[in-house]
PDB file of C-alpha atoms in Angstrom:
ATOM      1  CA  MET A1026      15.301 -13.708  -8.806  1.00  0.00           C
ATOM      2  CA  GLN A1027      12.292 -15.345 -10.438  1.00  0.00           C
ATOM      3  CA  THR A1028       8.892 -14.946  -8.790  1.00  0.00           C
ATOM      4  CA  PRO A1029       5.863 -17.217  -9.376  1.00  0.00           C
ATOM      5  CA  TYR A1030       3.871 -14.488 -11.019  1.00  0.00           C
ATOM      6  CA  GLN A1031       6.491 -13.288 -13.524  1.00  0.00           C
ATOM      7  CA  GLU A1032       6.121 -13.798 -17.235  1.00  0.00           C
ATOM      8  CA  ALA A1033       9.036 -14.532 -19.628  1.00  0.00           C
ATOM      9  CA  GLY A1034      11.255 -11.523 -20.118  1.00  0.00           C
ATOM     10  CA  GLU A1035      10.107  -9.570 -17.095  1.00  0.00           C
ATOM     11  CA  GLU A1036      12.501  -8.218 -14.514  1.00  0.00           C
ATOM     12  CA  PHE A1037      11.940  -8.418 -10.738  1.00  0.00           C
ATOM     13  CA  LEU A1038      12.491  -5.153  -8.834  1.00  0.00           C
ATOM     14  CA  ALA A1039      12.124  -5.395  -5.051  1.00  0.00           C
ATOM     15  CA  TYR A1040      10.071  -2.711  -3.278  1.00  0.00           C
ATOM     16  CA  ALA A1041      12.053   0.308  -2.252  1.00  0.00           C
ATOM     17  CA  TYR A1042      12.634   1.343   1.335  1.00  0.00           C
ATOM     18  CA  ASP A1043      14.383   4.493   2.521  1.00  0.00           C
ATOM     19  CA  PRO A1044      14.421   5.145   6.236  1.00  0.00           C
ATOM     20  CA  LYS A1045      14.717   8.893   5.575  1.00  0.00           C
ATOM     21  CA  ILE A1046      11.345   8.778   3.783  1.00  0.00           C
ATOM     22  CA  HIS A1047       9.584   5.678   5.165  1.00  0.00           C
ATOM     23  CA  TYR A1048       9.455   5.721   8.935  1.00  0.00           C
ATOM     24  CA  PRO A1049       6.913   5.253  11.737  1.00  0.00           C
ATOM     25  CA  MET A1050       5.106   8.291  13.073  1.00  0.00           C
ATOM     26  CA  ASP A1051       3.289   8.694  16.339  1.00  0.00           C
ATOM     27  CA  ILE A1052      -0.164   9.539  14.989  1.00  0.00           C
ATOM     28  CA  ASP A1053      -3.663   8.120  15.615  1.00  0.00           C
ATOM     29  CA  LYS A1054      -4.787   5.185  13.570  1.00  0.00           C
ATOM     30  CA  GLU A1055      -7.790   5.944  11.367  1.00  0.00           C
ATOM     31  CA  TYR A1056      -7.830   2.860   9.102  1.00  0.00           C
ATOM     32  CA  ASP A1057      -7.596  -0.842   9.580  1.00  0.00           C
ATOM     33  CA  ALA A1058      -5.574  -1.115   6.331  1.00  0.00           C
ATOM     34  CA  CYS A1059      -4.226   1.135   3.659  1.00  0.00           C
ATOM     35  CA  MET A1060      -3.218   0.541   0.014  1.00  0.00           C
ATOM     36  CA  LEU A1061      -2.217   3.449  -2.170  1.00  0.00           C
ATOM     37  CA  GLY A1062      -1.481   3.293  -5.890  1.00  0.00           C
ATOM     38  CA  LEU A1063      -2.974   2.012  -9.092  1.00  0.00           C
ATOM     39  CA  GLN A1064      -6.279   0.206  -8.663  1.00  0.00           C
ATOM     40  CA  TYR A1065      -5.857  -3.103 -10.475  1.00  0.00           C
ATOM     41  CA  PRO A1066      -8.694  -5.695 -10.560  1.00  0.00           C
ATOM     42  CA  GLN A1067      -6.998  -7.908  -7.985  1.00  0.00           C
ATOM     43  CA  ARG A1068      -6.446  -4.987  -5.623  1.00  0.00           C
ATOM     44  CA  ASN A1069     -10.090  -3.955  -6.070  1.00  0.00           C
ATOM     45  CA  ALA A1070     -11.190  -7.490  -5.205  1.00  0.00           C
ATOM     46  CA  LEU A1071      -9.001  -7.612  -2.084  1.00  0.00           C
ATOM     47  CA  VAL A1072     -10.209  -4.205  -0.826  1.00  0.00           C
ATOM     48  CA  ASN A1073     -13.879  -5.078  -1.545  1.00  0.00           C
ATOM     49  CA  ARG A1074     -13.536  -8.301   0.467  1.00  0.00           C
ATOM     50  CA  LEU A1075     -11.884  -6.501   3.382  1.00  0.00           C
ATOM     51  CA  ARG A1076     -14.591  -3.816   3.371  1.00  0.00           C
ATOM     52  CA  ALA A1077     -17.298  -6.452   3.144  1.00  0.00           C
ATOM     53  CA  LYS A1078     -15.928  -7.875   6.441  1.00  0.00           C
ATOM     54  CA  GLY A1079     -16.379  -4.410   7.987  1.00  0.00           C
ATOM     55  CA  LEU A1080     -12.794  -3.218   7.795  1.00  0.00           C
ATOM     56  CA  ASN A1081     -12.027   0.466   7.160  1.00  0.00           C
ATOM     57  CA  VAL A1082      -9.644   0.456   4.193  1.00  0.00           C
ATOM     58  CA  LYS A1083      -7.932   3.588   2.727  1.00  0.00           C
ATOM     59  CA  TYR A1084      -7.648   2.891  -0.992  1.00  0.00           C
ATOM     60  CA  GLU A1085      -6.683   5.736  -3.299  1.00  0.00           C
ATOM     61  CA  ILE A1086      -4.405   6.860  -6.053  1.00  0.00           C
ATOM     62  CA  GLY A1087      -2.433  10.081  -6.370  1.00  0.00           C
ATOM     63  CA  ILE A1088      -1.213  10.451  -2.742  1.00  0.00           C
ATOM     64  CA  VAL A1089       2.529  11.048  -2.809  1.00  0.00           C
ATOM     65  CA  TYR A1090       5.548  12.159  -0.756  1.00  0.00           C
ATOM     66  CA  ASP A1091       4.892  13.142   2.857  1.00  0.00           C
ATOM     67  CA  ASP A1092       1.158  12.613   2.450  1.00  0.00           C
ATOM     68  CA  TYR A1093       1.856   8.987   1.357  1.00  0.00           C
ATOM     69  CA  ARG A1094       3.869   8.260   4.506  1.00  0.00           C
ATOM     70  CA  ILE A1095       1.259   9.977   6.677  1.00  0.00           C
ATOM     71  CA  GLU A1096      -1.645   7.973   5.237  1.00  0.00           C
ATOM     72  CA  TYR A1097       0.176   4.665   5.672  1.00  0.00           C
ATOM     73  CA  ASN A1098       1.037   5.665   9.256  1.00  0.00           C
ATOM     74  CA  LYS A1099      -2.673   6.288   9.950  1.00  0.00           C
ATOM     75  CA  SER A1100      -3.245   2.631   9.161  1.00  0.00           C
ATOM     76  CA  LYS A1101      -2.840  -0.478  11.386  1.00  0.00           C
ATOM     77  CA  ILE A1102      -1.706  -2.477   8.333  1.00  0.00           C
ATOM     78  CA  ALA A1103       0.063  -1.314   5.181  1.00  0.00           C
ATOM     79  CA  LEU A1104      -0.907  -3.354   2.075  1.00  0.00           C
ATOM     80  CA  SER A1105       1.162  -3.630  -1.031  1.00  0.00           C
ATOM     81  CA  TRP A1106       0.283  -5.861  -3.975  1.00  0.00           C
TER      82      TRP A1106
END
């Protein structure tokens, strides 16, 4: 599958999903949006624009395993880019 942002020679790998690991939890929402992982310039720009509009965005690196799922479940919207 070729995507519009791929460069020659790159492989497309779809995002993973495992219902044993990624599942909804009945916990209070603390954030409007959440994006965890490496902080690339385009991600920084998106988060900065959302925050400038008054949204509470969780944006960090280094959160893994159960803590990763919990942080995304504390959010109304899960962002991935």
